[in-house]
Each structure stands twice: as structure tokens, then as C-alpha cells.
Coordinates of N, CA and C in Angstrom, one line a residue:
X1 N -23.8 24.8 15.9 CA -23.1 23.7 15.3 C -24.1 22.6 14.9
X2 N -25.5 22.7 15.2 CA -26.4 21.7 14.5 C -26.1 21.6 13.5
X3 N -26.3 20.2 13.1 CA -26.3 19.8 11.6 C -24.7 19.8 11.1
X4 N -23.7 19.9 12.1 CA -22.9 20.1 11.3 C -21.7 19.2 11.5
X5 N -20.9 18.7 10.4 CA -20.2 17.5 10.8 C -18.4 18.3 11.4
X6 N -18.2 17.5 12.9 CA -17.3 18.5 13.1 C -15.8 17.7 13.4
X7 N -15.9 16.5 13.1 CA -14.6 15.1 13.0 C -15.4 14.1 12.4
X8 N -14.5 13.7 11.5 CA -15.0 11.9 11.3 C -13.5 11.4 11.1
X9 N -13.7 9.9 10.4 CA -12.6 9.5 10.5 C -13.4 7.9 9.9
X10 N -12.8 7.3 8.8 CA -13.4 6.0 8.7 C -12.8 4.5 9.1
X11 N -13.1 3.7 9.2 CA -12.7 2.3 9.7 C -12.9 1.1 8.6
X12 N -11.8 0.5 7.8 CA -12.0 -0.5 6.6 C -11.1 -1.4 7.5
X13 N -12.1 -2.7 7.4 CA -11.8 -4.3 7.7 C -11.2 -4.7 6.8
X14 N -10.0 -5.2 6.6 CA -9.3 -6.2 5.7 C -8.5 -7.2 6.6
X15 N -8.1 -8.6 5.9 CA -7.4 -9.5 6.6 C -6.2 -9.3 5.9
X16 N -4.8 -9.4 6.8 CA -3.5 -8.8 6.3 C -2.6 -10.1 6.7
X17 N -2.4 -10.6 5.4 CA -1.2 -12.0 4.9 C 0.1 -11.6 5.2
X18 N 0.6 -12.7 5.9 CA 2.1 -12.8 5.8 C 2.5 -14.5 6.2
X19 N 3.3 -14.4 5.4 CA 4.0 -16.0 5.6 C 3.5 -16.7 6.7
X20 N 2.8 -18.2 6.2 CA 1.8 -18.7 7.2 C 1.2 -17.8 9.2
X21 N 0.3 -16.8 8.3 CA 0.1 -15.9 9.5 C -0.9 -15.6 8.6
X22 N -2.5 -14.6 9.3 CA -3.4 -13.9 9.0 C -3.3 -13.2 9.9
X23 N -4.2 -11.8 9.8 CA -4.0 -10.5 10.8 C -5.4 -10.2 10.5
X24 N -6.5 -9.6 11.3 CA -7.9 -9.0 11.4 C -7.1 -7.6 11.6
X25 N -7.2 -6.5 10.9 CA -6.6 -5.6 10.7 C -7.7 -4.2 10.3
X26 N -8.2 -3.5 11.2 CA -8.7 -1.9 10.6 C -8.3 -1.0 10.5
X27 N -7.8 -0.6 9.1 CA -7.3 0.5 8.6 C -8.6 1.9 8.9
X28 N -7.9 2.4 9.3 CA -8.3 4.4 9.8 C -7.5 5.2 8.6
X29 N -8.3 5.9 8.2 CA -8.4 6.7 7.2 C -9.1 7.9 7.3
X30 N -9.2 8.9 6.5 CA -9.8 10.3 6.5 C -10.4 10.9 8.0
X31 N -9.1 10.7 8.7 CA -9.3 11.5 9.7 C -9.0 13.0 9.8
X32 N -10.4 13.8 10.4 CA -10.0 15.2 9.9 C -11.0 15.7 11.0
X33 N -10.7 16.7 11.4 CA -10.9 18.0 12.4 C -11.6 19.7 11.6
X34 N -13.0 20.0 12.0 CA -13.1 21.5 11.4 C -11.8 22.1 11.4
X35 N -11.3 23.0 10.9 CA -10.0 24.0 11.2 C -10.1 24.9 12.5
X36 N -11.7 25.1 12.7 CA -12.0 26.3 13.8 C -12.1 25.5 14.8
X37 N -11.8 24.2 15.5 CA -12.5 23.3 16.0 C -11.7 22.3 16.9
X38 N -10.5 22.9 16.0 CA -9.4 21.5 16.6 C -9.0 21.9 17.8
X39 N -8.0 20.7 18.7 CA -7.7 20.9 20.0 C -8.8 20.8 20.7
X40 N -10.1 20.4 20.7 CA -10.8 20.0 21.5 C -11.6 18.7 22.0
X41 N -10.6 18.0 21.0 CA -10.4 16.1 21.4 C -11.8 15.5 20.7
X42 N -12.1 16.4 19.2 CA -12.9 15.4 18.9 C -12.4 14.2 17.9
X43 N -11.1 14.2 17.5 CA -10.6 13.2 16.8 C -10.4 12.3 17.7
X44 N -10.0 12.5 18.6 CA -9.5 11.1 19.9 C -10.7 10.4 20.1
X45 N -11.8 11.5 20.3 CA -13.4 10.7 20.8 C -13.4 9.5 20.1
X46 N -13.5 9.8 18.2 CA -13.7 9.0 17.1 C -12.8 8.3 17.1
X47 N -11.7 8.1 17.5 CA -10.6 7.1 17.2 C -10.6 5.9 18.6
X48 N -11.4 6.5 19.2 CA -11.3 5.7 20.4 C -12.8 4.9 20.4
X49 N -13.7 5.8 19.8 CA -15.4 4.7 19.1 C -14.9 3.7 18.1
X50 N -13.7 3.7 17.3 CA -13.3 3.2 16.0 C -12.6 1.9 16.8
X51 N -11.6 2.3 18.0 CA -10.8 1.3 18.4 C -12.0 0.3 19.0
X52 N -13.2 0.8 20.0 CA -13.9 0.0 20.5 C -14.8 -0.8 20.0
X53 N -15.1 -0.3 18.3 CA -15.9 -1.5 17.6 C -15.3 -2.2 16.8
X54 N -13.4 -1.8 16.7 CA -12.6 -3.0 16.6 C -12.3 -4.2 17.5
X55 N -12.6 -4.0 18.8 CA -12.2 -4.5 19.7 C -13.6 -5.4 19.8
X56 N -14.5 -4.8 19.7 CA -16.0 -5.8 19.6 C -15.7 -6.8 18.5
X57 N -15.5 -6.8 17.7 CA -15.4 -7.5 16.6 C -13.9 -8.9 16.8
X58 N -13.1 -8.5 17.7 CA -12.1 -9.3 17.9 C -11.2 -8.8 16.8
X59 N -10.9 -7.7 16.2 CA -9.5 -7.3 15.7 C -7.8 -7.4 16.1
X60 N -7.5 -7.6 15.6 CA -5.6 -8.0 16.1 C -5.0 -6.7 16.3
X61 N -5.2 -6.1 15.8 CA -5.1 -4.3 15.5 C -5.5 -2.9 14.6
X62 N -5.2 -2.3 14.5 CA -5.3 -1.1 14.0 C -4.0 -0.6 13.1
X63 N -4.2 0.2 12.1 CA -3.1 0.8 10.9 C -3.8 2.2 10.5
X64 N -2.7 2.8 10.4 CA -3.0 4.2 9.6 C -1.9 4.9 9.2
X65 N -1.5 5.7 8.3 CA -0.9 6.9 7.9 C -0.9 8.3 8.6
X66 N 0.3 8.5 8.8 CA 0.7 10.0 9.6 C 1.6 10.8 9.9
X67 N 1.6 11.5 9.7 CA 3.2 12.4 10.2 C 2.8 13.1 11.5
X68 N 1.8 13.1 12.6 CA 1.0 13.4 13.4 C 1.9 12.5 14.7
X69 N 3.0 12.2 14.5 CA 3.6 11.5 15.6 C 3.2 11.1 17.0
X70 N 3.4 12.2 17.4 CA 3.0 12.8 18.9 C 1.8 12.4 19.1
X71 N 1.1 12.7 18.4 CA -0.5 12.5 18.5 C -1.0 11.2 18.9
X72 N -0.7 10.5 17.8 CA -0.9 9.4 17.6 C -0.5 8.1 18.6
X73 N 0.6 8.7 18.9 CA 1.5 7.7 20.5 C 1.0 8.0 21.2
X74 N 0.0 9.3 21.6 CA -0.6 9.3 23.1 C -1.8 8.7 22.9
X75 N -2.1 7.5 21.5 CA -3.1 6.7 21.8 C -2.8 5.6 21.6
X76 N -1.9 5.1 21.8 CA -1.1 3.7 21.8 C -0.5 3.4 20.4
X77 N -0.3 4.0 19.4 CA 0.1 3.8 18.2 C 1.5 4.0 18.4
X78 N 2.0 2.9 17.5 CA 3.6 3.5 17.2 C 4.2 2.5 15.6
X79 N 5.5 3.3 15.5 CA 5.7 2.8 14.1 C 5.7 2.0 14.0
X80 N 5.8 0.7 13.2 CA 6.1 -0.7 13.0 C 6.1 -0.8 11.4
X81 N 7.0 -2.0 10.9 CA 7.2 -2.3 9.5 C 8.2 -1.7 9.2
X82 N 8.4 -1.9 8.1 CA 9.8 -1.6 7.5 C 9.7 -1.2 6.4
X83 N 9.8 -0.3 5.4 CA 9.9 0.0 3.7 C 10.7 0.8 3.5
X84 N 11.5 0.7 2.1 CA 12.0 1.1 1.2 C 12.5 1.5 0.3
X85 N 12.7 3.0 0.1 CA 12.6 3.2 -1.6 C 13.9 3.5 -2.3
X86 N 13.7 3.0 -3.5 CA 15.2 3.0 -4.4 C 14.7 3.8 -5.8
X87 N 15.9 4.5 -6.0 CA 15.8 5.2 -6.9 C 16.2 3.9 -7.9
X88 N 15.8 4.4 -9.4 CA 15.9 3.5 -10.5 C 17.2 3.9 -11.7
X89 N 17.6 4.9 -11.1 CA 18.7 5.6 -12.1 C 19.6 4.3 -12.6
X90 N 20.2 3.6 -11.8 CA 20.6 2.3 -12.0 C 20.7 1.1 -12.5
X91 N 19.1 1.1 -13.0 CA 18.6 -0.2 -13.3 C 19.4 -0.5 -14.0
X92 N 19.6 -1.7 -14.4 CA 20.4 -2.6 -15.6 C 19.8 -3.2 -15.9
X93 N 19.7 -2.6 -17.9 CA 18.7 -3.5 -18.9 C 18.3 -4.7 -18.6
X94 N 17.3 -5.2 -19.0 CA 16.7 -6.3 -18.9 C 17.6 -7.3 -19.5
X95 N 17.9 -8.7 -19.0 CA 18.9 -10.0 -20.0 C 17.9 -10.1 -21.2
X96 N 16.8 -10.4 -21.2 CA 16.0 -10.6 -21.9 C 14.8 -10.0 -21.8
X97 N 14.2 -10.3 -22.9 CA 12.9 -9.4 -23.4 C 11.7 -10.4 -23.5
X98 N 10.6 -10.4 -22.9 CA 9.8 -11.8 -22.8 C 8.3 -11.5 -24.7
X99 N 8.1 -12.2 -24.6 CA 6.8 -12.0 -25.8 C 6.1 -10.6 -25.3
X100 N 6.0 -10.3 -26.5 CA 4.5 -9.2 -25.9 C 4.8 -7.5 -25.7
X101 N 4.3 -7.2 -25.2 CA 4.9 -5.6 -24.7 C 4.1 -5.0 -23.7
X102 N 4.2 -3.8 -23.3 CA 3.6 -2.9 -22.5 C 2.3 -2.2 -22.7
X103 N 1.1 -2.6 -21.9 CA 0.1 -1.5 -22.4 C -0.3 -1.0 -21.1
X104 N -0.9 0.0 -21.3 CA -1.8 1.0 -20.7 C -3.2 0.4 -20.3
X105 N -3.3 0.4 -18.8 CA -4.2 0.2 -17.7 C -4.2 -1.8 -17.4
X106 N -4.7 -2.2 -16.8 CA -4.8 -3.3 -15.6 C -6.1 -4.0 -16.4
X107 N -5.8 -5.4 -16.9 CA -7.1 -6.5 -17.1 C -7.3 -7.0 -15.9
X108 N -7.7 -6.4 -14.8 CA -8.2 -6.1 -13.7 C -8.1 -7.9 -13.2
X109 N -9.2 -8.7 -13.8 CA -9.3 -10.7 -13.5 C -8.0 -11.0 -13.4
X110 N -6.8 -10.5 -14.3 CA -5.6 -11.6 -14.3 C -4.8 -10.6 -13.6
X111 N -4.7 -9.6 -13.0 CA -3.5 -9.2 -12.4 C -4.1 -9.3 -10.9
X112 N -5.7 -9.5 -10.4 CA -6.1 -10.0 -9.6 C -5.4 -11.0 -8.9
X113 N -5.2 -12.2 -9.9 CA -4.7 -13.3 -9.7 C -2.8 -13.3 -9.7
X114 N -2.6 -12.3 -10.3 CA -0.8 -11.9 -9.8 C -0.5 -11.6 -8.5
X115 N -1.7 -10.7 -8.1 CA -1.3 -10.0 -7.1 C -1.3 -11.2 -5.6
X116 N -2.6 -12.2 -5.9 CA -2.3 -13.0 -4.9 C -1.1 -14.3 -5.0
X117 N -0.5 -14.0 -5.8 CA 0.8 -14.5 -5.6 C 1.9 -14.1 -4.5
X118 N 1.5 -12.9 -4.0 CA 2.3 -12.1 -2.8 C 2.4 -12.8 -1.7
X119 N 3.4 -13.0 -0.9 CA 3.1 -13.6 0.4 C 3.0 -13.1 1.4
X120 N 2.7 -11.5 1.2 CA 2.7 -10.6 2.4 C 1.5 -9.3 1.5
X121 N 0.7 -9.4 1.8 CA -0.7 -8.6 1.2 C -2.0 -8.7 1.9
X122 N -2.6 -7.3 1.9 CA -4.2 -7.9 2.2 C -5.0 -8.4 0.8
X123 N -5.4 -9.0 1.8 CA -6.6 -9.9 0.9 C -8.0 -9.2 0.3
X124 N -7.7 -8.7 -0.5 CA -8.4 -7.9 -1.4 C -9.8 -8.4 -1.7
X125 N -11.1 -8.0 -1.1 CA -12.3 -8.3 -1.6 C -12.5 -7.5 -2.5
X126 N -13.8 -8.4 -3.6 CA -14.2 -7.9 -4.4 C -14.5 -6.4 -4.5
X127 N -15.2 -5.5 -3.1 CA -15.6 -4.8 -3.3 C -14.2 -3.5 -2.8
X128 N -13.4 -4.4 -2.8 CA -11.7 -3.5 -2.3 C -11.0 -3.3 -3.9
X129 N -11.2 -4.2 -4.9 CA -11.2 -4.3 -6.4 C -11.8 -3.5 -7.1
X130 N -13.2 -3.0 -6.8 CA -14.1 -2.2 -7.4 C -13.4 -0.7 -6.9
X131 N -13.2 -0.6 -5.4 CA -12.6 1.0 -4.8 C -11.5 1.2 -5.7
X132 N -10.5 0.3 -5.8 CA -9.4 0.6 -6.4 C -9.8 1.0 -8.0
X133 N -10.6 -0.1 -8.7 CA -10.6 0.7 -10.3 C -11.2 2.2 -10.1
X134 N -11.6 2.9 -9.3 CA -11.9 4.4 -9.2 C -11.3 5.3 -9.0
X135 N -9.7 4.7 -8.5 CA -8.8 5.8 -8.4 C -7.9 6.5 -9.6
X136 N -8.5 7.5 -9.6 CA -8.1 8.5 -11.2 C -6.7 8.7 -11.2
X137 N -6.4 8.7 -10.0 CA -4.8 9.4 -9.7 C -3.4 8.7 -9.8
X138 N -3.4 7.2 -10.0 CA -2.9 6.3 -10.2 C -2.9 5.7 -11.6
X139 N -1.5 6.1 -12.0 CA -1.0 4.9 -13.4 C -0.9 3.8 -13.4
X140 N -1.8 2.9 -14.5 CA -1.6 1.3 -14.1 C -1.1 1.4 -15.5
X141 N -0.3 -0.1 -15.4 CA 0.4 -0.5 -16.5 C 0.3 -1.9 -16.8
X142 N 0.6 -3.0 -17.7 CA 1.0 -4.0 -17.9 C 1.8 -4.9 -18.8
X143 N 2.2 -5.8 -18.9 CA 2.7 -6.5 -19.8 C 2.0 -7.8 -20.2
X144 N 2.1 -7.1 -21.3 CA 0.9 -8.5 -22.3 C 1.5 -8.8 -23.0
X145 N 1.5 -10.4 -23.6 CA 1.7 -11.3 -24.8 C 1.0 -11.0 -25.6
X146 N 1.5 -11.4 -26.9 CA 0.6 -11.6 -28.3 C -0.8 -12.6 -27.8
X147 N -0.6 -13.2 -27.4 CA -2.2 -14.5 -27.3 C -3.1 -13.7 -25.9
X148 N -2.7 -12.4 -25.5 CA -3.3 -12.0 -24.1 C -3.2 -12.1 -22.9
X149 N -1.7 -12.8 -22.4 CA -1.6 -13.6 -21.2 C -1.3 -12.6 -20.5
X150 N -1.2 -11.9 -19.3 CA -1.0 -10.8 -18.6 C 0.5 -11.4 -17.5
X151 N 1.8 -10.8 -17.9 CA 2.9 -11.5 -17.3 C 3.3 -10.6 -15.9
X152 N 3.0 -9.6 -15.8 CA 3.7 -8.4 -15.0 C 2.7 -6.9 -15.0
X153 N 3.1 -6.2 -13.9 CA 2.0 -5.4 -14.1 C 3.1 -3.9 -12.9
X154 N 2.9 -3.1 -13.1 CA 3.2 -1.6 -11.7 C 2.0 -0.8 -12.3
X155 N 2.3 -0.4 -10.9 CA 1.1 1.1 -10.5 C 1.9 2.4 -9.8
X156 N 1.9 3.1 -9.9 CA 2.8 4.4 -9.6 C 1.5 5.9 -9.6
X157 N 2.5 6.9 -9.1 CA 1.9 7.7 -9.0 C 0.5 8.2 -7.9
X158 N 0.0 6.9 -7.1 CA -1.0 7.2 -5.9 C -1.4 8.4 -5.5
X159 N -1.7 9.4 -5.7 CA -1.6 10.2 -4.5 C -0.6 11.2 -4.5
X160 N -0.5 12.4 -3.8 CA 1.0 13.0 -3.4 C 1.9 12.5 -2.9
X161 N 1.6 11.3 -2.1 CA 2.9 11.2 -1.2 C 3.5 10.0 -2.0
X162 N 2.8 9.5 -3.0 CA 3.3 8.3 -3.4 C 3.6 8.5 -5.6
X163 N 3.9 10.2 -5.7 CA 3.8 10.3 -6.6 C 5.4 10.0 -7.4
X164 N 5.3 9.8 -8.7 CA 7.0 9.2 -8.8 C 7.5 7.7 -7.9
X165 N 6.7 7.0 -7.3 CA 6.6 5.6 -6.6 C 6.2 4.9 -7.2
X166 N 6.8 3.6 -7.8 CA 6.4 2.3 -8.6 C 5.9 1.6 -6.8
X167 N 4.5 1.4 -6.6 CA 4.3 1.7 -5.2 C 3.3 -0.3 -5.5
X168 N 3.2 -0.3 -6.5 CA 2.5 -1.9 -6.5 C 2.7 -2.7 -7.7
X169 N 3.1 -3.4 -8.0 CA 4.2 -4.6 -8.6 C 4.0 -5.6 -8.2
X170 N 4.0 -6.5 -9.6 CA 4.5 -8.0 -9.5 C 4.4 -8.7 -11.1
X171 N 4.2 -10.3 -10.7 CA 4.4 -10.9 -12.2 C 5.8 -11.3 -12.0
X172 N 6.0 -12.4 -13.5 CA 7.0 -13.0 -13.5 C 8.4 -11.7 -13.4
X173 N 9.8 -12.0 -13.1 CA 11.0 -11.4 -12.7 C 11.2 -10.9 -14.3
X174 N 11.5 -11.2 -15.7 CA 11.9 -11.0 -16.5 C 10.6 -10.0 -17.1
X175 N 9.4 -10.3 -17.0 CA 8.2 -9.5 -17.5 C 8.4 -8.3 -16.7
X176 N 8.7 -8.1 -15.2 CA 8.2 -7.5 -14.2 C 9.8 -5.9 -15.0
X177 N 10.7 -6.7 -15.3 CA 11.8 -5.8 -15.3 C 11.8 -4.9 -17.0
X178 N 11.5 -6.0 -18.1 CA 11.2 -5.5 -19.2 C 9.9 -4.3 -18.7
X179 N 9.1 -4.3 -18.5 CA 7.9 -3.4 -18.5 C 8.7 -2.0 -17.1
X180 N 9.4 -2.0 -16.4 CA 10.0 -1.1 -15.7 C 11.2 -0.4 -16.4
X181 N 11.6 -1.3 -17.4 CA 13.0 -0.4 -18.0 C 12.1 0.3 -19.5
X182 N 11.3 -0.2 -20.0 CA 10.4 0.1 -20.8 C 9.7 1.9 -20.5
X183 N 8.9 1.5 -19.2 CA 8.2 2.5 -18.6 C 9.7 4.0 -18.3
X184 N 10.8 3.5 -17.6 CA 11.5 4.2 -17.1 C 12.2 5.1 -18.3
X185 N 12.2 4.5 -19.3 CA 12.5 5.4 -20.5 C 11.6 6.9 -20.9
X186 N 10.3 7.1 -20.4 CA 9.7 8.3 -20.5 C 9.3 8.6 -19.3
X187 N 9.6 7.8 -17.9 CA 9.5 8.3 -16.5 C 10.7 8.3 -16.0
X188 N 12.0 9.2 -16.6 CA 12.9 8.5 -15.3 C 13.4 9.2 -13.8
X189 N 12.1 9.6 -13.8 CA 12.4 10.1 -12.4 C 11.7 8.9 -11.3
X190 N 10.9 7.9 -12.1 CA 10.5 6.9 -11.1 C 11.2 6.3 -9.9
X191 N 11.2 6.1 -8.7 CA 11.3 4.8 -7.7 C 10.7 3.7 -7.3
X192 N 11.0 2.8 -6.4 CA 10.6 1.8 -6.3 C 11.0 1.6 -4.8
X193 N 9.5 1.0 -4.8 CA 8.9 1.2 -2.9 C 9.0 -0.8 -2.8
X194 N 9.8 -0.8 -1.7 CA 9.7 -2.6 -1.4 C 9.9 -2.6 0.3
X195 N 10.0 -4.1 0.0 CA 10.4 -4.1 1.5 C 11.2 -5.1 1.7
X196 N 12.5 -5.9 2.6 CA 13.1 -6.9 2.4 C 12.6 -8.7 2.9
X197 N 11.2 -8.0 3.2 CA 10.6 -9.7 3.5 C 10.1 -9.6 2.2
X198 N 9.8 -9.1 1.1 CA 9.2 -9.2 -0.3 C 10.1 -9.9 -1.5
X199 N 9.6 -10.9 -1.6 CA 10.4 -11.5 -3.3 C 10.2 -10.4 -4.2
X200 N 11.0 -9.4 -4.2 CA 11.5 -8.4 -5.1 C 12.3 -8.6 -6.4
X201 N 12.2 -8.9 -7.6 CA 13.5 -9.3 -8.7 C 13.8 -7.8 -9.0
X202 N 13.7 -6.6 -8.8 CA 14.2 -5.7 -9.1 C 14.8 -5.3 -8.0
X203 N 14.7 -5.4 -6.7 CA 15.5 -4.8 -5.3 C 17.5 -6.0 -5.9
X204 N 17.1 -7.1 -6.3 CA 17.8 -7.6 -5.8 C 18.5 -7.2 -6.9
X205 N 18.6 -6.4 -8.2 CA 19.7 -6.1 -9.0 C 19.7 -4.7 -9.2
X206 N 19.8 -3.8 -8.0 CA 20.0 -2.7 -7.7 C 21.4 -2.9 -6.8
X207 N 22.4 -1.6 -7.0 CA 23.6 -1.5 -6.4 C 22.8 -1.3 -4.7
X208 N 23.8 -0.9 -3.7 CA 23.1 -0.7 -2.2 C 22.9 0.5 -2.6
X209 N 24.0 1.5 -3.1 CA 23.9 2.7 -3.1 C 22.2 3.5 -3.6
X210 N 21.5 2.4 -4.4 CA 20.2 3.1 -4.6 C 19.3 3.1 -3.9
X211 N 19.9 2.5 -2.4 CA 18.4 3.0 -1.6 C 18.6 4.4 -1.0
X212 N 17.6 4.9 -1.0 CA 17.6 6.6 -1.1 C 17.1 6.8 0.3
X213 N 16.1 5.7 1.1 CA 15.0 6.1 1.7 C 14.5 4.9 2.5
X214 N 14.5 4.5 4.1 CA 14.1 3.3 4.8 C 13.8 3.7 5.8
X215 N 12.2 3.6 6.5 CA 11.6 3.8 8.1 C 11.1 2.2 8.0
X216 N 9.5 2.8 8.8 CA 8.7 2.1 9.3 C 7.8 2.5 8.4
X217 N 6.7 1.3 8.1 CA 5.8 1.3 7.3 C 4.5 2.1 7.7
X218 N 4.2 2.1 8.8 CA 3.1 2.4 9.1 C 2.6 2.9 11.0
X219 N 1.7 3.2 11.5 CA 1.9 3.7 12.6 C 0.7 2.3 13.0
X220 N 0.7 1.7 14.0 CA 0.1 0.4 14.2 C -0.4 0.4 15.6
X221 N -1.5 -0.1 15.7 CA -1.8 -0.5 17.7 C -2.3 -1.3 17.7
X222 N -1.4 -2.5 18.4 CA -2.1 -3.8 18.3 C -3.1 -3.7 19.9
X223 N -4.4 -4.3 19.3 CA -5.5 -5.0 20.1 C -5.2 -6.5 20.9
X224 N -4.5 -7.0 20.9 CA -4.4 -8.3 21.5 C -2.3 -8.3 22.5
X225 N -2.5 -8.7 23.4 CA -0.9 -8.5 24.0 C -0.2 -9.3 22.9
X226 N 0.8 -9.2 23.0 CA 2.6 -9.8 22.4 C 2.0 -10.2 20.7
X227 N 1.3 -9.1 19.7 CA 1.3 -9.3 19.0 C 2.3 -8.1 17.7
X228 N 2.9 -8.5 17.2 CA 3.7 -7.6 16.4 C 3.3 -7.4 14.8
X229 N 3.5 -6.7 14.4 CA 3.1 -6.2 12.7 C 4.5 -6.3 11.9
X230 N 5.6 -6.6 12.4 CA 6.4 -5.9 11.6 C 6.8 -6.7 10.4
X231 N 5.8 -8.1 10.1 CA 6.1 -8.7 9.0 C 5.1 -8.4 8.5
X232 N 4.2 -7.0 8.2 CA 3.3 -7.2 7.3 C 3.3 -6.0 6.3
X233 N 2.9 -6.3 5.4 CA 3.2 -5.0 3.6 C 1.8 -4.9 3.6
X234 N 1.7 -3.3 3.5 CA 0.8 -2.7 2.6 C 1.0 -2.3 0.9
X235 N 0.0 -2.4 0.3 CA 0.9 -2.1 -1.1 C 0.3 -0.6 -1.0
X236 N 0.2 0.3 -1.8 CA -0.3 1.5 -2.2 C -1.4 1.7 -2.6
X237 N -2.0 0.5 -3.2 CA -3.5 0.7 -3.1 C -4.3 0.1 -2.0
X238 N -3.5 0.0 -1.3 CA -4.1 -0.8 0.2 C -5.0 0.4 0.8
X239 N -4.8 1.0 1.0 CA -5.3 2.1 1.7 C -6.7 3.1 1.1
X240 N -7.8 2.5 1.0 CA -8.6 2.7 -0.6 C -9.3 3.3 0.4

């Protein structure tokens, strides 16, 4: 086994907003085990070096992605948060139609500045901006005026598990919905991923009947006593 890598697993620092609140937050990611190898506790090793140089650092907690249930609760992780997906079969046209129309890919500076309009998001550094423009796998879209103003913007398609998911959204309510009824005309198999602490203009003129789909957001272990996660949103490109 010299030389040879037999678990890793990575650790990204972000700070995670929510309504007058900040969170020190390290997301775990690409955790993975040889095939011939597993069952002999080298993922826990790493997850437990990952938790102690969050804990050096003064972290609030820990986040990750899993269907690994079991696993994961015998290291103090458990669900927390809340999300929801609705199907779009439903939508009801836009009242109105704002200047401008729909293009293809993200002016990256101004939807920057949409996105921190959220009241529940991580705080996206520069170099969490740069990770994100490299993901191939993801459709970006937007709505632009005649003079270039960027009003609205979704991202869909992430990944497998987030494929057919309008998974990151925002911009003004009337931009946000023209550019989704627009899009939904040669996608309409799309959904839409929210959560009910999010100023959503599309959740809220959906019938009840279109929610398809509601857990927990995420598997969480908080580092500090009587601290809770359940007010905090990841978007889809959170996880870079």
C-alpha cells in the first residue's frame, strides 16, 4: 500500500448567513474509501482529523451530503434544515413581462451582487466564485434588459442529484418569473428547490398540491453546545 491514497475526504471554510446570525461552517466533501479497503475505519480516522482542525479553528459546525445515514450518526451528525421541491407544471404565466429577455450564461459581477441580496446564504469568496465558474455540469441563465442591467438569474441541472432542479435563483419577483416561464417552455420537466424561511416569488404562487418533495437539508454537527442549523440554506452551488 505504499504510495497509495487509501481515504481522503476535503474540508471548505465558508461563513453561513441567516437573518441577523453568522455561522463558521466546514463543509466535507469527497469523501471516499478504496473499494477493496472499506470497513476498516479509514473514513472516520479522516473525518475525525477534519472535525479536530475545525475545532482548532473555533468552527460552529460541520455540513455534508449523504444518504450514508447510519454512518454518519455514529459520528454525531444528524439531519437538520428544511427544503423543498415543487414541481412547475403549474406555474401561472407571468402578470407581466419586464424589458429585456433571457440569455445564456451568468455576468458573473452583477448576479454576484443578486445573489447577496439573500438573507440566508454563504458568503461566497472570491475564490468560491472562480470554483463555481468551472462547473461544466450546470445551466446558468439570465435576464437582461436592453441597456444590460441583469434583473434575475437560475441555475439548474448541478450534478445528478440536482438534475431537472432550478437549485439557485433570485432577482427581482416579475424578472425572476418571466425568465422561469420562458425557460420552462423547452424544460418542462424542471423543479424548483426552496425553503420556507426564503423570500421565494415563485413558492408563493404555486398551488400546495405542487410540492412533490420536503426533508432536511443537510446532515449537520454542531461544534459548540445549544447551537442549531435549522435556519440556514445552502444553494446548489454551495457545495463547490
Amino acid at each position: 500500500l505504499e504510495d497509495k491514497i487509501l481515504s481522503s475526504a476535503t474540508l471548505y471554510k465558508v461563513i453561513a448567513l441567516a437573518p441577523g446570525k453568522s455561522y463558521r461552517i466546514g463543509i466535507i466533501g469527497a469523501v471516499a474509501t478504496d473499494e477493496d479497503l472499506r470497513g476498516r475505519g479509514y473514513s472516520k480516522t479522516i473525518l475525525e482529523e477534519l472535525e479536530a482542525m475545525a475545532r482548532r479553528e473555533n468552527f460552529d459546525g460541520l455540513v455534508l451530503w449523504s444518504d450514508k445515514l447510519k454512518f454518519y450518526e455514529s459520528l454525531g451528525f444528524n439531519p437538520q434544515g428544511y427544503q423543498q421541491i415543487y414541481s412547475l407544471e403549474k406555474l401561472p404565466p407571468p402578470a407581466a413581462i419586464p424589458n429585456g429577455g433571457p440569455s445564456m450564461g451568468w455576468n458573473w459581477e452583477k448576479i454576484s451582487h443578486l445573489y447577496q441580496k439573500h438573507s440566508a446564504r454563504i458568503q461566497r469568496s472570491s475564490e468560491h466564485w472562480r470554483a463555481i465558474k468551472k462547473i461544466s455540469s450546470c445551466s446558468f441563465l439570465q435576464w437582461q434588459t436592453d441597456t444590460g442591467e441583469v434583473l434575475a438569474y437560475i441555475g439548474f441541472d448541478r450534478g445528478k442529484d440536482l438534475q431537472s432542479i432550478v437549485h439557485e435563483w433570485g432577482g427581482s419577483a416579475d424578472a425572476l418569473h418571466a425568465l422561469l416561464w420562458v425557460t420552462l417552455q423547452n424544460r418542462h420537466e424542471l423543479m424548483w428547490l426552496s425553503t420556507f424561511t426564503l423570500e421565494d416569488p415563485i413558492r408563493t404562487c404555486l398551488p400546495a398540491s405542487a410540492l412533490i418533495q420536503s426533508g432536511p437539508l443537510a446532515l449537520f454537527k454542531s461544534l459548540h453546545a445549544n447551537v442549531s442549523f435549522n435556519d440556514l440554506w445552502f444553494w446548489g452551488l454551495d457545495s463547490v
